[in-house]
Short mmCIF file of N, CA and C in Angstrom, two decimals:
data_model
loop_
_atom_site.label_atom_id
_atom_site.label_comp_id
_atom_site.label_asym_id
_atom_site.label_seq_id
_atom_site.Cartn_x
_atom_site.Cartn_y
_atom_site.Cartn_z
N MET A 1 -75.29 -14.40 -8.84
CA MET A 1 -73.98 -14.71 -8.08
C MET A 1 -73.15 -14.01 -9.11
N LYS A 2 -72.75 -13.15 -7.63
CA LYS A 2 -71.27 -11.94 -8.92
C LYS A 2 -70.38 -12.44 -7.69
N VAL A 3 -69.39 -12.20 -8.92
CA VAL A 3 -67.81 -13.34 -9.03
C VAL A 3 -67.06 -12.24 -9.35
N ALA A 4 -65.81 -11.86 -8.77
CA ALA A 4 -65.06 -11.29 -9.25
C ALA A 4 -63.24 -12.34 -10.13
N ALA A 5 -63.07 -11.64 -10.68
CA ALA A 5 -61.60 -12.15 -11.64
C ALA A 5 -60.73 -11.24 -11.37
N ILE A 6 -59.59 -11.44 -10.29
CA ILE A 6 -58.37 -10.56 -10.07
C ILE A 6 -57.64 -11.36 -10.91
N GLY A 7 -57.57 -9.59 -11.68
CA GLY A 7 -56.07 -9.72 -12.50
C GLY A 7 -56.45 -10.09 -14.23
N ALA A 8 -56.30 -9.59 -15.25
CA ALA A 8 -56.60 -9.48 -16.85
C ALA A 8 -56.13 -10.26 -18.01
N GLY A 9 -55.16 -11.48 -17.15
CA GLY A 9 -53.80 -11.87 -17.70
C GLY A 9 -54.99 -12.89 -18.20
N ILE A 10 -54.42 -13.39 -19.57
CA ILE A 10 -55.12 -14.90 -19.92
C ILE A 10 -55.99 -15.96 -19.39
N SER A 11 -55.15 -16.00 -18.03
CA SER A 11 -56.27 -16.88 -17.33
C SER A 11 -57.01 -16.54 -16.66
N GLY A 12 -57.10 -14.81 -16.25
CA GLY A 12 -57.88 -13.85 -14.95
C GLY A 12 -59.14 -14.11 -16.58
N LEU A 13 -59.04 -13.53 -17.39
CA LEU A 13 -60.16 -13.30 -18.87
C LEU A 13 -60.20 -14.41 -19.72
N VAL A 14 -59.64 -16.45 -19.42
CA VAL A 14 -60.63 -16.65 -19.73
C VAL A 14 -61.19 -17.28 -18.73
N ALA A 15 -60.65 -17.23 -17.57
CA ALA A 15 -62.26 -17.86 -16.15
C ALA A 15 -63.40 -16.44 -16.25
N ALA A 16 -62.90 -15.30 -15.89
CA ALA A 16 -64.10 -14.48 -16.36
C ALA A 16 -64.89 -14.41 -17.92
N TYR A 17 -64.86 -15.33 -18.61
CA TYR A 17 -65.74 -15.79 -19.66
C TYR A 17 -66.42 -17.14 -19.89
N GLU A 18 -65.31 -17.89 -19.27
CA GLU A 18 -66.33 -18.92 -18.99
C GLU A 18 -67.34 -18.69 -17.59
N LEU A 19 -66.68 -18.19 -16.80
CA LEU A 19 -68.33 -18.00 -15.66
C LEU A 19 -68.94 -16.76 -16.14
N ALA A 20 -68.86 -16.38 -16.82
CA ALA A 20 -69.81 -15.04 -17.62
C ALA A 20 -70.49 -16.17 -18.55
N LYS A 21 -70.27 -17.34 -19.10
CA LYS A 21 -70.53 -17.72 -20.08
C LYS A 21 -71.45 -18.89 -19.42
N SER A 22 -71.99 -19.38 -17.97
CA SER A 22 -72.07 -19.71 -16.76
C SER A 22 -73.38 -19.70 -16.41
N GLY A 23 -73.59 -17.94 -17.01
CA GLY A 23 -74.69 -16.95 -15.79
C GLY A 23 -74.22 -16.43 -14.85
N LEU A 24 -72.91 -16.37 -14.41
CA LEU A 24 -72.81 -16.23 -13.34
C LEU A 24 -72.24 -14.19 -13.62
N GLU A 25 -72.41 -13.46 -12.73
CA GLU A 25 -71.88 -11.91 -13.27
C GLU A 25 -70.93 -11.43 -12.48
N VAL A 26 -69.68 -11.43 -13.71
CA VAL A 26 -68.70 -11.51 -13.64
C VAL A 26 -67.81 -10.23 -13.22
N GLU A 27 -67.17 -9.74 -12.61
CA GLU A 27 -66.37 -8.40 -12.57
C GLU A 27 -64.46 -8.33 -12.65
N VAL A 28 -63.84 -7.53 -13.25
CA VAL A 28 -62.39 -8.11 -13.50
C VAL A 28 -62.14 -6.80 -13.04
N TYR A 29 -60.66 -6.92 -12.57
CA TYR A 29 -60.04 -6.58 -11.34
C TYR A 29 -58.69 -6.30 -12.38
N GLU A 30 -57.52 -5.27 -12.75
CA GLU A 30 -56.48 -5.50 -12.94
C GLU A 30 -56.10 -4.04 -12.30
N LYS A 31 -54.32 -4.03 -12.07
CA LYS A 31 -54.07 -3.29 -11.68
C LYS A 31 -53.14 -2.73 -12.79
N GLU A 32 -53.01 -3.06 -14.06
CA GLU A 32 -52.27 -2.51 -15.32
C GLU A 32 -53.59 -1.50 -16.20
N ASP A 33 -52.72 -0.79 -16.74
CA ASP A 33 -53.26 0.06 -17.69
C ASP A 33 -53.75 -0.71 -18.97
N PHE A 34 -53.30 -2.12 -19.19
CA PHE A 34 -54.16 -2.84 -20.46
C PHE A 34 -54.31 -4.56 -19.53
N LEU A 35 -55.18 -4.70 -21.28
CA LEU A 35 -55.30 -6.54 -20.71
C LEU A 35 -54.35 -7.38 -20.99
N GLY A 36 -54.26 -8.92 -20.47
CA GLY A 36 -53.13 -9.63 -21.23
C GLY A 36 -52.16 -9.97 -20.61
N GLY A 37 -52.24 -9.30 -19.52
CA GLY A 37 -51.01 -9.71 -18.78
C GLY A 37 -49.59 -9.71 -18.88
N HIS A 38 -49.28 -10.43 -19.42
CA HIS A 38 -47.77 -11.14 -19.77
C HIS A 38 -48.05 -11.18 -21.23
N ALA A 39 -49.28 -11.28 -21.82
CA ALA A 39 -49.24 -11.36 -23.11
C ALA A 39 -49.34 -10.14 -23.66
N ASN A 40 -48.46 -9.32 -24.25
CA ASN A 40 -48.66 -8.33 -24.50
C ASN A 40 -47.78 -7.90 -26.33
N ILE A 41 -48.31 -6.57 -26.37
CA ILE A 41 -47.65 -5.94 -27.46
C ILE A 41 -46.93 -4.85 -27.16
N VAL A 42 -45.25 -4.35 -27.48
CA VAL A 42 -45.06 -3.52 -27.61
C VAL A 42 -44.49 -2.71 -28.97
N THR A 43 -44.59 -2.05 -29.33
CA THR A 43 -43.69 -1.03 -30.00
C THR A 43 -42.56 -0.64 -30.09
N ILE A 44 -41.75 -1.10 -31.02
CA ILE A 44 -40.56 -0.51 -31.32
C ILE A 44 -40.01 -0.56 -32.44
N ASP A 45 -39.70 1.40 -32.55
CA ASP A 45 -39.81 1.71 -33.82
C ASP A 45 -40.65 1.79 -34.89
N GLY A 46 -41.86 2.16 -34.72
CA GLY A 46 -42.86 1.85 -35.32
C GLY A 46 -43.73 0.34 -35.79
N VAL A 47 -42.30 -0.69 -34.50
CA VAL A 47 -43.60 -1.58 -35.67
C VAL A 47 -44.02 -2.63 -34.04
N ASP A 48 -45.40 -2.92 -34.32
CA ASP A 48 -45.18 -3.94 -33.54
C ASP A 48 -44.95 -5.07 -33.47
N ILE A 49 -44.73 -5.20 -31.72
CA ILE A 49 -44.23 -6.89 -31.66
C ILE A 49 -45.27 -7.77 -31.14
N ASP A 50 -45.42 -8.63 -31.13
CA ASP A 50 -46.19 -9.80 -30.22
C ASP A 50 -45.65 -10.12 -29.23
N LEU A 51 -45.51 -10.09 -28.28
CA LEU A 51 -44.48 -11.01 -27.28
C LEU A 51 -44.89 -12.18 -26.69
N GLY A 52 -46.12 -12.28 -27.24
CA GLY A 52 -46.88 -13.24 -26.61
C GLY A 52 -47.36 -13.14 -24.80
N PHE A 53 -47.23 -14.58 -24.52
CA PHE A 53 -46.84 -15.04 -22.75
C PHE A 53 -45.86 -15.62 -22.83
N MET A 54 -44.79 -14.86 -22.44
CA MET A 54 -43.32 -15.10 -22.66
C MET A 54 -42.50 -14.53 -21.58
N VAL A 55 -42.69 -13.58 -21.18
CA VAL A 55 -41.86 -12.88 -20.21
C VAL A 55 -42.83 -13.75 -18.92
N PHE A 56 -41.51 -13.21 -18.14
CA PHE A 56 -42.01 -14.23 -16.40
C PHE A 56 -40.85 -12.77 -15.80
N ASN A 57 -41.47 -12.64 -14.64
CA ASN A 57 -40.96 -11.67 -13.35
C ASN A 57 -40.34 -12.91 -12.28
N SER A 58 -38.98 -12.95 -11.65
CA SER A 58 -38.40 -13.62 -11.36
C SER A 58 -38.89 -14.38 -9.98
N VAL A 59 -39.95 -13.28 -9.20
CA VAL A 59 -40.89 -13.22 -8.26
C VAL A 59 -41.40 -14.50 -8.98
N LEU A 60 -41.66 -14.83 -10.05
CA LEU A 60 -43.47 -15.60 -9.70
C LEU A 60 -42.91 -17.07 -9.92
N VAL A 61 -41.82 -16.93 -10.20
CA VAL A 61 -40.81 -18.56 -9.68
C VAL A 61 -41.06 -19.10 -8.42
N ASN A 62 -40.59 -17.97 -6.81
CA ASN A 62 -41.33 -18.70 -6.13
C ASN A 62 -42.74 -18.64 -5.46
N MET A 63 -44.12 -18.34 -6.25
CA MET A 63 -45.16 -18.07 -6.22
C MET A 63 -45.23 -19.61 -5.75
N LYS A 64 -46.52 -20.37 -5.47
CA LYS A 64 -47.69 -21.23 -5.67
C LYS A 64 -48.30 -20.59 -6.06
N VAL A 65 -49.04 -21.36 -7.71
CA VAL A 65 -50.01 -21.12 -8.08
C VAL A 65 -50.57 -22.67 -8.23
N ALA A 66 -52.19 -22.55 -8.00
CA ALA A 66 -53.24 -22.86 -7.50
C ALA A 66 -54.08 -23.05 -9.50
N VAL A 67 -54.10 -23.63 -10.20
CA VAL A 67 -55.38 -23.78 -11.61
C VAL A 67 -56.42 -24.70 -11.33
N VAL A 68 -57.78 -23.63 -11.04
CA VAL A 68 -58.77 -24.06 -10.90
C VAL A 68 -59.71 -25.01 -12.00
N GLY A 69 -59.51 -25.83 -12.47
CA GLY A 69 -60.06 -26.69 -14.19
C GLY A 69 -58.90 -26.87 -14.19
N ALA A 70 -59.09 -28.25 -14.93
CA ALA A 70 -58.36 -29.31 -16.36
C ALA A 70 -58.83 -29.45 -17.34
N ARG A 71 -59.65 -27.92 -17.91
CA ARG A 71 -59.84 -28.37 -19.43
C ARG A 71 -58.40 -27.93 -20.13
N ILE A 72 -58.49 -27.57 -21.76
CA ILE A 72 -57.48 -27.41 -22.16
C ILE A 72 -56.60 -26.05 -21.39
N SER A 73 -57.13 -25.23 -21.61
CA SER A 73 -56.93 -23.95 -20.19
C SER A 73 -56.17 -23.19 -19.53
N GLY A 74 -56.65 -24.23 -18.36
CA GLY A 74 -56.11 -24.61 -17.38
C GLY A 74 -54.58 -25.65 -17.54
N LEU A 75 -54.60 -26.93 -18.72
CA LEU A 75 -53.86 -28.03 -18.43
C LEU A 75 -52.37 -27.24 -19.06
N VAL A 76 -52.74 -25.62 -20.56
CA VAL A 76 -51.64 -25.64 -21.00
C VAL A 76 -50.69 -23.87 -19.73
N SER A 77 -52.21 -23.53 -19.07
CA SER A 77 -51.79 -22.72 -18.41
C SER A 77 -50.75 -23.33 -17.38
N ALA A 78 -51.03 -24.41 -17.04
CA ALA A 78 -50.64 -24.99 -15.81
C ALA A 78 -49.03 -25.21 -16.46
N TYR A 79 -49.40 -26.24 -17.41
CA TYR A 79 -47.70 -26.60 -18.67
C TYR A 79 -46.79 -25.45 -17.96
N GLU A 80 -46.91 -24.47 -18.94
CA GLU A 80 -45.85 -23.58 -19.35
C GLU A 80 -45.53 -22.82 -17.65
N LEU A 81 -46.14 -22.80 -17.04
CA LEU A 81 -46.16 -22.10 -15.51
C LEU A 81 -45.33 -23.42 -14.59
N ALA A 82 -45.01 -24.35 -14.74
CA ALA A 82 -44.03 -25.43 -14.75
C ALA A 82 -43.13 -25.19 -15.18
N LYS A 83 -42.79 -25.27 -16.88
CA LYS A 83 -42.19 -24.28 -17.16
C LYS A 83 -41.40 -24.21 -17.11
N SER A 84 -41.51 -22.74 -16.34
CA SER A 84 -40.78 -21.79 -16.49
C SER A 84 -40.50 -21.93 -14.70
N GLY A 85 -40.65 -22.55 -13.72
CA GLY A 85 -40.57 -22.49 -12.51
C GLY A 85 -41.53 -22.71 -11.14
N VAL A 86 -42.30 -22.54 -11.35
CA VAL A 86 -43.45 -21.84 -10.94
C VAL A 86 -43.84 -23.06 -10.48
N ASN A 87 -44.51 -23.47 -8.92
CA ASN A 87 -44.79 -24.52 -8.81
C ASN A 87 -46.22 -24.38 -8.69
N VAL A 88 -46.57 -25.33 -9.33
CA VAL A 88 -47.72 -25.44 -10.00
C VAL A 88 -49.16 -26.61 -9.16
N VAL A 89 -49.75 -26.22 -8.86
CA VAL A 89 -51.16 -27.31 -8.50
C VAL A 89 -52.02 -27.35 -9.42
N VAL A 90 -52.54 -28.07 -9.90
CA VAL A 90 -54.46 -28.25 -10.21
C VAL A 90 -55.79 -28.86 -9.94
N TYR A 91 -56.74 -28.40 -10.07
CA TYR A 91 -57.71 -28.46 -9.07
C TYR A 91 -58.70 -28.80 -10.07
N GLU A 92 -59.15 -29.82 -10.81
CA GLU A 92 -60.27 -30.53 -11.47
C GLU A 92 -61.35 -31.71 -10.64
N LYS A 93 -62.79 -31.02 -11.03
CA LYS A 93 -64.09 -31.79 -9.57
C LYS A 93 -64.77 -32.35 -10.36
N LYS A 94 -64.39 -32.96 -12.06
CA LYS A 94 -64.18 -33.60 -13.33
C LYS A 94 -62.68 -35.27 -12.60
N ASP A 95 -63.56 -36.34 -12.74
CA ASP A 95 -63.25 -37.57 -12.69
C ASP A 95 -61.85 -38.16 -13.86
N TYR A 96 -61.28 -36.56 -14.80
CA TYR A 96 -60.92 -36.86 -16.07
C TYR A 96 -60.77 -34.88 -16.34
N VAL A 97 -59.52 -34.97 -16.77
CA VAL A 97 -59.08 -33.84 -17.21
C VAL A 97 -58.76 -33.50 -18.59
N GLY A 98 -59.05 -32.39 -19.12
CA GLY A 98 -59.26 -32.15 -20.89
C GLY A 98 -60.08 -31.40 -21.07
N GLY A 99 -61.32 -31.27 -20.52
CA GLY A 99 -62.35 -30.70 -20.60
C GLY A 99 -62.93 -32.13 -21.59
N HIS A 100 -63.61 -31.78 -23.05
CA HIS A 100 -64.61 -32.32 -24.22
C HIS A 100 -63.18 -32.61 -24.75
N ALA A 101 -61.85 -32.93 -24.55
CA ALA A 101 -60.92 -33.54 -25.28
C ALA A 101 -60.61 -34.66 -24.37
N LYS A 102 -61.18 -35.74 -24.80
CA LYS A 102 -60.99 -36.57 -23.86
C LYS A 102 -61.55 -38.42 -24.51
N ILE A 103 -61.12 -39.55 -23.85
CA ILE A 103 -61.20 -40.87 -25.00
C ILE A 103 -62.26 -41.62 -24.20
N VAL A 104 -63.70 -42.06 -24.79
CA VAL A 104 -64.14 -42.55 -23.88
C VAL A 104 -64.26 -44.12 -24.73
N ALA A 105 -64.67 -45.02 -24.12
CA ALA A 105 -65.62 -46.13 -24.10
C ALA A 105 -66.48 -46.69 -25.04
N ILE A 106 -66.95 -47.71 -25.57
CA ILE A 106 -68.39 -47.07 -26.37
C ILE A 106 -68.16 -49.09 -26.99
N ASP A 107 -68.83 -49.69 -26.14
CA ASP A 107 -68.97 -50.98 -26.90
C ASP A 107 -67.34 -51.55 -26.74
N GLY A 108 -66.96 -51.13 -25.84
CA GLY A 108 -65.38 -51.99 -25.90
C GLY A 108 -64.61 -51.40 -26.59
N VAL A 109 -64.93 -50.64 -27.68
CA VAL A 109 -63.93 -49.54 -28.73
C VAL A 109 -63.75 -48.43 -27.83
N ASP A 110 -61.88 -47.91 -27.74
CA ASP A 110 -61.90 -46.32 -27.12
C ASP A 110 -61.84 -45.33 -28.23
N ILE A 111 -62.73 -44.37 -28.34
CA ILE A 111 -62.57 -43.74 -28.82
C ILE A 111 -62.12 -41.92 -28.77
N ASP A 112 -61.17 -41.34 -29.30
CA ASP A 112 -60.81 -39.75 -28.67
C ASP A 112 -61.54 -39.19 -30.13
N LEU A 113 -62.03 -38.12 -28.58
CA LEU A 113 -63.29 -37.32 -29.03
C LEU A 113 -62.55 -36.37 -29.25
N GLY A 114 -60.57 -35.96 -29.67
CA GLY A 114 -60.00 -35.24 -29.36
C GLY A 114 -60.64 -33.81 -28.38
N PHE A 115 -60.82 -32.41 -29.38
CA PHE A 115 -61.22 -31.07 -28.99
C PHE A 115 -62.87 -31.10 -29.71
N MET A 116 -64.10 -31.92 -28.94
CA MET A 116 -65.38 -31.04 -29.50
C MET A 116 -65.93 -30.63 -28.91
N VAL A 117 -66.95 -29.75 -29.36
CA VAL A 117 -68.15 -28.92 -29.05
C VAL A 117 -69.32 -29.97 -28.83
N PHE A 118 -69.96 -29.99 -27.96
CA PHE A 118 -70.91 -31.11 -27.90
C PHE A 118 -71.89 -30.42 -27.30
N ASN A 119 -73.42 -30.82 -27.84
CA ASN A 119 -74.62 -30.25 -27.40
C ASN A 119 -74.93 -30.82 -26.93
N TRP A 120 -74.77 -30.99 -25.32
CA TRP A 120 -74.93 -32.25 -23.90
C TRP A 120 -76.10 -33.33 -24.92
N HIS A 121 -77.57 -32.35 -25.15
CA HIS A 121 -78.65 -33.07 -25.25
C HIS A 121 -78.94 -34.26 -26.25
N LYS A 122 -77.40 -33.84 -27.21
CA LYS A 122 -77.53 -35.21 -27.94
C LYS A 122 -76.04 -35.96 -27.93
N ILE A 123 -75.81 -36.10 -27.33
CA ILE A 123 -74.58 -36.99 -26.56
C ILE A 123 -74.55 -38.31 -26.75
N ASN A 124 -75.49 -38.81 -26.64
CA ASN A 124 -75.72 -40.51 -27.87
C ASN A 124 -75.64 -40.78 -29.72
N LEU A 125 -75.42 -39.36 -29.83
CA LEU A 125 -75.44 -39.31 -31.66
C LEU A 125 -74.54 -40.30 -31.81
N VAL A 126 -73.12 -40.82 -30.88
CA VAL A 126 -72.49 -41.66 -31.53
C VAL A 126 -72.84 -42.87 -31.89
N GLU A 127 -73.56 -43.22 -30.79
CA GLU A 127 -74.15 -44.76 -30.51
C GLU A 127 -74.84 -44.48 -31.30
N ASN A 128 -76.58 -44.31 -31.60
CA ASN A 128 -76.72 -43.81 -33.14
C ASN A 128 -76.46 -43.75 -34.27
N THR A 129 -75.10 -43.60 -34.17
CA THR A 129 -74.90 -43.53 -35.58
C THR A 129 -74.92 -44.92 -36.39
N PRO A 130 -75.23 -45.28 -37.29
CA PRO A 130 -75.20 -46.21 -38.09
C PRO A 130 -73.66 -46.96 -38.10
N SER A 131 -73.95 -48.39 -38.38
CA SER A 131 -71.93 -48.65 -38.62
C SER A 131 -72.40 -48.98 -40.75
N HIS A 132 -70.86 -48.45 -40.13
CA HIS A 132 -69.98 -49.11 -42.09
C HIS A 132 -69.63 -50.08 -41.82
N THR A 133 -70.69 -51.63 -42.56
CA THR A 133 -70.21 -52.72 -42.62
C THR A 133 -70.53 -53.29 -43.90
#
């Protein structure tokens, strides 16, 4: 399947990366002659200055934005947009947010998994770990 990512800002590039990682063919379209959107570097008097993601056009405040995916990058994007006054809705297909950063209950004990990378074939690794008694 071929997918188009419109815009090569942080969110567009992350979305394109995740889609490509899942096996889809992705084409990224960007109207500017640079990547990164508002995360930009400018040169002033020969010094490169990293602007990060901090510049908003006032037109964006009147936009409604849908963030698809409530993993860490989606939540951070939604948070930063909302802080700037943008009307944001987050959509997530799972029954929790945060992606791999979550809390699970094992034998009645809540375990904070933090932001871990899992090998999904070995997900019961925690249950197979000998207890420290």
